[in-house]
C-alpha cells in the first residue's frame, strides 16, 4: 500500500479509476454508438481477460449513496413518488393499468450515480458492483415484504441474456445480480428463461423494443415455477418492454405471482417536473472535468 499516502488519496484514485471505467453518461452514450458498429479489439480483450474494476463498496461509500426508502417509489410500478402523492394501489402512472406483475422493488431511480454504475455491470463486466447491488436489492426485498407490498417469493430468476452475448461481454448481469438476491433471501435461483438471439437493443428505440417478439422462451426447468411466487430480477427497467416480454413468457409456467426486483427504474420523462427539485439537480459524484482538489 506504499503507493497510497492516505486513505483519501486511495479513494481519489478509485474515483479516477471509476471515471475511466464508467465514463459519464455522455461517454456511455458515445460508446453505445461505437458498439453498435461492432466489437472493437478492446471489447474483445475485455471479454476474454476480464477487466480490472475498482472496488464497488469503496465507490458506493465515497459517493455516499444509499438505497431508496420503501415509501420513495410506487410499490406497483416502481416509479418515483411525487411529493404528497398517494401511492396506495399504484401511482398516477400505473393506477388502473394492468402491469403483469404484482410489485416492483427498486434500489433507486435511473439517475446518477446508479445510471453510471448499473450499465457498467454488463458493459464493463463489473461483477463486484453487480454483487454489491444484488446484496442491497435482497435487503430491499425484505423491507418490501415487511411493508406488505409483496409476497415472500419462493424462487428467484432473472431476465436472461443470450449465451453468446454474455460470453462476449464476460458477464450475465441479470444472473449475477439475481443469484446474489437469492443468496441474500436464502432462496433457490433458477434459470427458467432462455433468450433468443435478437436485434441489439441498445439505442434501437422504443418502437424497435416493442416490435421485438419471441425474444424469450421457457427452459425445461421452468416447471419448477408452477404454483410459486416468483421474483424476477433485472438490472434496470426503462420502457418496461423487455420485462413485459419476459413476464408474458414466464406466465406460461403458471406461477402463483410474479414480482419484479431491479436496481433502477427510469421514470417517464413527464414525471421529472413533478419530482422534488433536488432530485433533478443531482450531479454524478464522479463527473470528469470537475476538478478534484489537490492536497
Ligand atoms: Zn405506479
Tab-separated table of C-alpha atoms and ligand atoms in Angstrom:
chain	number	residue	atom	x	y	z
A	1	UNK	CA	0.000	0.000	0.000
A	2	UNK	CA	3.034	2.251	-0.135
A	3	UNK	CA	1.539	3.769	-3.258
A	4	UNK	CA	-1.232	5.436	-1.279
A	5	UNK	CA	-0.169	8.016	1.258
A	6	UNK	CA	-3.552	8.448	2.836
A	7	UNK	CA	-6.960	6.861	2.714
A	8	UNK	CA	-8.217	9.989	0.923
A	9	UNK	CA	-5.628	9.613	-1.804
A	10	UNK	CA	-6.683	5.987	-2.233
A	11	UNK	CA	-10.319	6.995	-2.636
A	12	UNK	CA	-9.352	9.727	-5.089
A	13	UNK	CA	-7.517	7.219	-7.201
A	14	UNK	CA	-10.537	4.864	-7.049
A	15	UNK	CA	-12.732	7.710	-8.208
A	16	UNK	CA	-10.450	8.398	-11.143
A	17	UNK	CA	-10.495	4.700	-11.957
A	18	UNK	CA	-14.303	4.721	-11.990
A	19	UNK	CA	-14.427	7.739	-14.250
A	20	UNK	CA	-12.078	5.907	-16.575
A	21	UNK	CA	-14.105	2.713	-16.304
A	22	UNK	CA	-17.648	4.053	-16.447
A	23	UNK	CA	-17.157	7.441	-18.022
A	24	UNK	CA	-20.019	9.820	-17.599
A	25	UNK	CA	-23.409	9.490	-19.163
A	26	UNK	CA	-22.364	11.133	-22.446
A	27	UNK	CA	-19.350	8.856	-22.684
A	28	UNK	CA	-21.560	5.802	-22.224
A	29	UNK	CA	-23.891	7.031	-24.956
A	30	UNK	CA	-20.900	7.523	-27.250
A	31	UNK	CA	-19.742	4.020	-26.538
A	32	UNK	CA	-23.169	2.573	-27.285
A	33	UNK	CA	-22.951	4.188	-30.696
A	34	UNK	CA	-19.494	2.721	-31.161
A	35	UNK	CA	-20.531	-0.766	-30.060
A	36	UNK	CA	-23.445	-0.821	-32.473
A	37	UNK	CA	-20.876	-0.814	-35.252
A	38	UNK	CA	-19.276	-3.985	-33.995
A	39	UNK	CA	-16.995	-5.080	-31.234
A	40	UNK	CA	-13.664	-3.322	-31.082
A	41	UNK	CA	-10.445	-5.091	-30.228
A	42	UNK	CA	-10.582	-3.544	-26.761
A	43	UNK	CA	-14.038	-5.055	-26.230
A	44	UNK	CA	-12.740	-8.462	-27.232
A	45	UNK	CA	-9.764	-8.150	-24.932
A	46	UNK	CA	-12.059	-7.118	-22.104
A	47	UNK	CA	-14.381	-10.074	-22.580
A	48	UNK	CA	-11.528	-12.571	-22.866
A	49	UNK	CA	-9.386	-11.373	-19.985
A	50	UNK	CA	-11.899	-9.501	-17.898
A	51	UNK	CA	-11.048	-6.044	-16.697
A	52	UNK	CA	-9.815	-4.578	-13.512
A	53	UNK	CA	-12.556	-2.522	-11.974
A	54	UNK	CA	-12.448	-0.555	-8.749
A	55	UNK	CA	-13.983	-1.856	-5.527
A	56	UNK	CA	-17.749	-1.289	-5.620
A	57	UNK	CA	-18.030	-0.847	-1.849
A	58	UNK	CA	-15.380	1.902	-1.830
A	59	UNK	CA	-17.058	3.700	-4.741
A	60	UNK	CA	-20.512	3.449	-3.112
A	61	UNK	CA	-19.207	4.675	0.240
A	62	UNK	CA	-17.378	7.548	-1.343
A	63	UNK	CA	-20.471	8.633	-3.261
A	64	UNK	CA	-22.487	8.446	-0.037
A	65	UNK	CA	-25.139	6.504	-1.899
A	66	UNK	CA	-27.948	4.591	-0.182
A	67	UNK	CA	-30.967	2.673	-1.445
A	68	UNK	CA	-34.369	4.348	-1.526
A	69	UNK	CA	-36.730	4.125	1.407
A	70	UNK	CA	-39.742	1.895	0.630
A	71	UNK	CA	-42.049	4.944	0.554
A	72	UNK	CA	-39.948	6.738	-2.091
A	73	UNK	CA	-41.361	4.761	-5.014
A	74	UNK	CA	-44.609	3.237	-6.242
A	75	UNK	CA	-44.867	-0.321	-4.837
A	76	UNK	CA	-46.632	-1.428	-8.013
A	77	UNK	CA	-44.590	0.004	-10.917
A	78	UNK	CA	-41.507	1.403	-9.157
A	79	UNK	CA	-41.896	4.977	-10.428
A	80	UNK	CA	-40.544	7.721	-8.144
A	81	UNK	CA	-43.252	9.024	-5.851
A	82	UNK	CA	-44.092	12.692	-6.279
A	83	UNK	CA	-44.419	14.786	-3.090
A	84	UNK	CA	-47.769	14.167	-1.365
A	85	UNK	CA	-48.703	11.541	-3.952
A	86	UNK	CA	-50.943	8.761	-2.659
A	87	UNK	CA	-49.370	5.510	-3.856
A	88	UNK	CA	-51.777	3.048	-2.279
A	89	UNK	CA	-52.985	0.851	-5.127
A	90	UNK	CA	-50.440	2.383	-7.510
A	91	UNK	CA	-49.204	5.813	-8.568
A	92	UNK	CA	-50.523	8.200	-11.206
A	93	UNK	CA	-48.517	6.328	-13.864
A	94	UNK	CA	-49.843	2.818	-13.252
A	95	UNK	CA	-53.155	3.050	-11.401
A	96	UNK	CA	-55.815	1.153	-13.320
A	97	UNK	CA	-53.245	-0.259	-15.777
A	98	UNK	CA	-52.540	-3.986	-15.979
A	99	UNK	CA	-48.817	-4.474	-15.431
A	100	UNK	CA	-48.493	-8.246	-15.425
A	101	UNK	CA	-46.588	-8.233	-12.156
A	102	UNK	CA	-47.676	-7.802	-8.604
A	103	UNK	CA	-44.992	-5.447	-7.284
A	104	UNK	CA	-41.787	-3.629	-8.194
A	105	UNK	CA	-38.859	-3.362	-5.817
A	106	UNK	CA	-36.060	-0.987	-6.755
A	107	UNK	CA	-32.881	0.413	-5.272
A	108	UNK	CA	-33.309	3.857	-6.790
A	109	UNK	CA	-34.289	5.853	-9.849
A	110	UNK	CA	-32.256	5.585	-13.025
A	111	UNK	CA	-30.155	8.696	-12.485
A	112	UNK	CA	-26.536	9.245	-11.453
A	113	UNK	CA	-24.845	7.525	-9.796
A	114	UNK	CA	-26.946	4.370	-10.478
A	115	UNK	CA	-27.160	5.231	-14.177
A	116	UNK	CA	-23.345	5.064	-14.258
A	117	UNK	CA	-22.860	2.009	-12.113
A	118	UNK	CA	-25.671	-0.226	-13.413
A	119	UNK	CA	-24.752	-0.145	-17.148
A	120	UNK	CA	-21.108	-0.731	-16.203
A	121	UNK	CA	-22.080	-4.097	-14.663
A	122	UNK	CA	-22.906	-5.511	-18.082
A	123	UNK	CA	-20.801	-3.339	-20.368
A	124	UNK	CA	-17.614	-3.473	-18.320
A	125	UNK	CA	-18.325	-6.835	-16.669
A	126	UNK	CA	-18.232	-5.103	-13.291
A	127	UNK	CA	-19.143	-8.235	-11.330
A	128	UNK	CA	-18.224	-6.651	-7.998
A	129	UNK	CA	-20.827	-3.898	-8.464
A	130	UNK	CA	-23.427	-6.493	-9.534
A	131	UNK	CA	-22.803	-8.474	-6.359
A	132	UNK	CA	-22.939	-5.450	-4.036
A	133	UNK	CA	-26.100	-4.041	-5.635
A	134	UNK	CA	-27.611	-7.565	-5.571
A	135	UNK	CA	-26.996	-7.730	-1.822
A	136	UNK	CA	-28.600	-4.304	-1.355
A	137	UNK	CA	-31.547	-5.427	-3.501
A	138	UNK	CA	-32.120	-8.517	-1.346
A	139	UNK	CA	-32.377	-6.232	1.709
A	140	UNK	CA	-34.789	-4.004	-0.199
A	141	UNK	CA	-36.957	-7.064	-0.965
A	142	UNK	CA	-37.028	-7.950	2.745
A	143	UNK	CA	-38.177	-4.383	3.556
A	144	UNK	CA	-40.817	-4.536	0.841
A	145	UNK	CA	-42.186	-7.828	2.225
A	146	UNK	CA	-42.216	-6.300	5.730
A	147	UNK	CA	-44.178	-3.317	4.389
A	148	UNK	CA	-46.747	-5.711	2.930
A	149	UNK	CA	-46.067	-4.650	-0.675
A	150	UNK	CA	-45.219	-8.095	-1.984
A	151	UNK	CA	-45.463	-11.791	-1.116
A	152	UNK	CA	-42.434	-13.629	0.136
A	153	UNK	CA	-41.036	-15.195	-3.044
A	154	UNK	CA	-40.347	-18.937	-3.322
A	155	UNK	CA	-37.933	-18.747	-6.246
A	156	UNK	CA	-35.670	-16.093	-7.787
A	157	UNK	CA	-34.977	-15.896	-11.519
A	158	UNK	CA	-33.555	-13.255	-13.853
A	159	UNK	CA	-34.242	-11.773	-17.272
A	160	UNK	CA	-31.872	-13.834	-19.425
A	161	UNK	CA	-29.203	-12.761	-21.873
A	162	UNK	CA	-28.309	-14.833	-24.931
A	163	UNK	CA	-25.318	-17.038	-24.106
A	164	UNK	CA	-23.291	-15.609	-26.987
A	165	UNK	CA	-23.885	-12.084	-25.763
A	166	UNK	CA	-22.951	-12.922	-22.185
A	167	UNK	CA	-19.838	-14.719	-23.472
A	168	UNK	CA	-18.766	-11.628	-25.420
A	169	UNK	CA	-19.477	-9.354	-22.500
A	170	UNK	CA	-17.909	-11.693	-19.973
A	171	UNK	CA	-20.943	-11.484	-17.700
A	172	UNK	CA	-24.621	-12.391	-17.453
A	173	UNK	CA	-25.526	-9.299	-15.464
A	174	UNK	CA	-29.073	-10.423	-14.588
A	175	UNK	CA	-27.797	-13.708	-13.234
A	176	UNK	CA	-25.008	-12.000	-11.264
A	177	UNK	CA	-27.488	-9.695	-9.535
A	178	UNK	CA	-30.273	-12.310	-9.277
A	179	UNK	CA	-28.079	-15.012	-7.758
A	180	UNK	CA	-26.965	-12.532	-5.108
A	181	UNK	CA	-30.572	-11.561	-4.347
A	182	UNK	CA	-31.409	-15.276	-3.991
A	183	UNK	CA	-28.426	-15.818	-1.697
A	184	UNK	CA	-29.489	-12.873	0.478
A	185	UNK	CA	-33.041	-14.235	0.744
A	186	UNK	CA	-31.834	-17.843	1.139
A	187	UNK	CA	-33.947	-18.912	-1.809
A	188	UNK	CA	-33.152	-21.040	-4.878
A	189	UNK	CA	-32.075	-19.222	-8.040
A	190	UNK	CA	-33.480	-20.965	-11.119
A	191	UNK	CA	-32.629	-20.011	-14.693
A	192	UNK	CA	-36.065	-20.775	-16.072
A	193	UNK	CA	-35.919	-18.443	-19.066
A	194	UNK	CA	-33.762	-18.529	-22.164
A	195	UNK	CA	-33.075	-15.637	-24.554
A	196	UNK	CA	-33.228	-15.976	-28.311
A	197	UNK	CA	-30.677	-14.035	-30.288
A	198	UNK	CA	-32.411	-10.900	-31.422
A	199	UNK	CA	-31.779	-7.433	-32.692
A	200	UNK	CA	-29.410	-5.469	-30.481
A	201	UNK	CA	-31.478	-3.498	-28.088
A	202	UNK	CA	-29.199	-0.569	-27.332
A	203	UNK	CA	-30.307	2.619	-28.975
A	204	UNK	CA	-32.904	0.877	-31.093
A	205	UNK	CA	-35.620	2.978	-29.544
A	206	UNK	CA	-38.996	2.232	-28.076
A	207	UNK	CA	-40.615	1.146	-31.330
A	208	UNK	CA	-37.898	-1.429	-32.030
A	209	UNK	CA	-38.062	-2.727	-28.490
A	210	UNK	CA	-41.779	-3.268	-28.563
A	211	UNK	CA	-41.685	-4.763	-32.079
A	212	UNK	CA	-39.320	-7.494	-30.956
A	213	UNK	CA	-41.313	-10.614	-30.113
A	214	UNK	CA	-40.216	-14.170	-29.298
A	215	UNK	CA	-37.188	-12.848	-27.500
A	216	UNK	CA	-37.577	-15.255	-24.611
A	217	UNK	CA	-38.600	-18.868	-24.142
A	218	UNK	CA	-39.112	-21.190	-21.183
A	219	UNK	CA	-36.427	-23.711	-20.315
A	220	UNK	CA	-37.490	-27.249	-19.323
A	221	UNK	CA	-36.785	-26.488	-15.645
A	222	UNK	CA	-39.417	-23.727	-15.710
A	223	UNK	CA	-41.845	-26.403	-14.451
A	224	UNK	CA	-40.375	-25.507	-11.025
A	225	UNK	CA	-42.189	-22.163	-11.273
A	226	UNK	CA	-45.645	-23.721	-11.268
A	227	UNK	CA	-47.729	-22.527	-8.300
A	228	UNK	CA	-44.839	-20.491	-6.857
A	229	UNK	CA	-44.317	-16.829	-6.013
A	230	UNK	CA	-41.522	-15.732	-8.347
A	231	UNK	CA	-39.134	-12.822	-8.035
A	232	UNK	CA	-37.874	-11.721	-11.444
A	233	UNK	CA	-34.599	-9.774	-11.267
A	234	UNK	CA	-33.141	-7.433	-13.880
A	235	UNK	CA	-30.652	-4.583	-13.843
A	236	UNK	CA	-32.899	-1.737	-14.973
A	237	UNK	CA	-36.441	-1.097	-16.163
A	238	UNK	CA	-36.586	1.597	-18.824
A	239	UNK	CA	-39.619	1.354	-21.113
A	240	UNK	CA	-40.714	-1.879	-19.456
A	241	UNK	CA	-40.896	-3.635	-22.853
A	242	UNK	CA	-38.167	-6.205	-22.152
A	243	UNK	CA	-39.520	-7.045	-18.720
A	244	UNK	CA	-43.056	-7.167	-20.126
A	245	UNK	CA	-41.967	-9.784	-22.674
A	246	UNK	CA	-40.126	-11.842	-20.079
A	247	UNK	CA	-43.205	-11.593	-17.865
A	248	UNK	CA	-45.512	-12.809	-20.632
A	249	UNK	CA	-43.325	-15.866	-21.257
A	250	UNK	CA	-42.982	-16.507	-17.533
A	251	UNK	CA	-46.781	-16.610	-17.182
A	252	UNK	CA	-46.687	-19.719	-19.372
A	253	UNK	CA	-45.100	-21.589	-16.448
A	254	UNK	CA	-48.218	-20.970	-14.283
A	255	UNK	CA	-46.620	-19.145	-11.347
A	256	UNK	CA	-48.829	-18.035	-8.465
A	257	UNK	CA	-47.475	-14.482	-8.698
A	258	UNK	CA	-44.529	-12.573	-10.148
A	259	UNK	CA	-42.821	-9.598	-8.551
A	260	UNK	CA	-40.046	-7.577	-10.104
A	261	UNK	CA	-36.779	-6.532	-8.458
A	262	UNK	CA	-34.493	-4.136	-10.336
A	263	UNK	CA	-31.530	-1.986	-9.417
A	264	UNK	CA	-33.016	1.092	-11.064
A	265	UNK	CA	-36.256	2.280	-12.649
A	266	UNK	CA	-36.285	5.020	-15.299
A	267	UNK	CA	-39.127	7.439	-14.602
A	268	UNK	CA	-41.312	8.508	-17.516
A	269	UNK	CA	-39.886	11.882	-18.701
A	270	UNK	CA	-43.146	13.674	-17.837
A	271	UNK	CA	-42.509	12.768	-14.183
A	272	UNK	CA	-39.350	14.871	-13.918
A	273	UNK	CA	-41.232	18.134	-13.447
A	274	UNK	CA	-43.316	16.601	-10.674
A	275	UNK	CA	-40.438	15.437	-8.515
A	276	UNK	CA	-38.742	17.204	-5.652
A	277	UNK	CA	-36.408	19.731	-7.305
A	278	UNK	CA	-33.301	18.329	-5.631
A	279	UNK	CA	-33.850	15.000	-7.403
A	280	UNK	CA	-33.365	16.660	-10.769
A	281	UNK	CA	-30.324	18.562	-9.645
A	282	UNK	CA	-28.241	15.543	-8.676
A	283	UNK	CA	-24.885	15.577	-10.404
A	284	UNK	CA	-22.840	12.445	-10.779
A	285	UNK	CA	-20.281	12.256	-7.977
A	286	UNK	CA	-17.525	11.456	-10.425
A	287	UNK	CA	-18.109	13.617	-13.480
A	288	UNK	CA	-14.937	14.057	-15.498
A	289	UNK	CA	-13.936	17.651	-15.787
A	290	UNK	CA	-14.948	18.569	-12.271
A	291	UNK	CA	-11.672	19.457	-10.659
A	292	UNK	CA	-10.554	17.196	-7.872
A	293	UNK	CA	-8.995	19.299	-5.130
A	294	UNK	CA	-5.299	18.740	-4.870
A	295	UNK	CA	-3.871	18.216	-1.400
B	1	LIG	ZN1	-47.035	3.076	-10.132
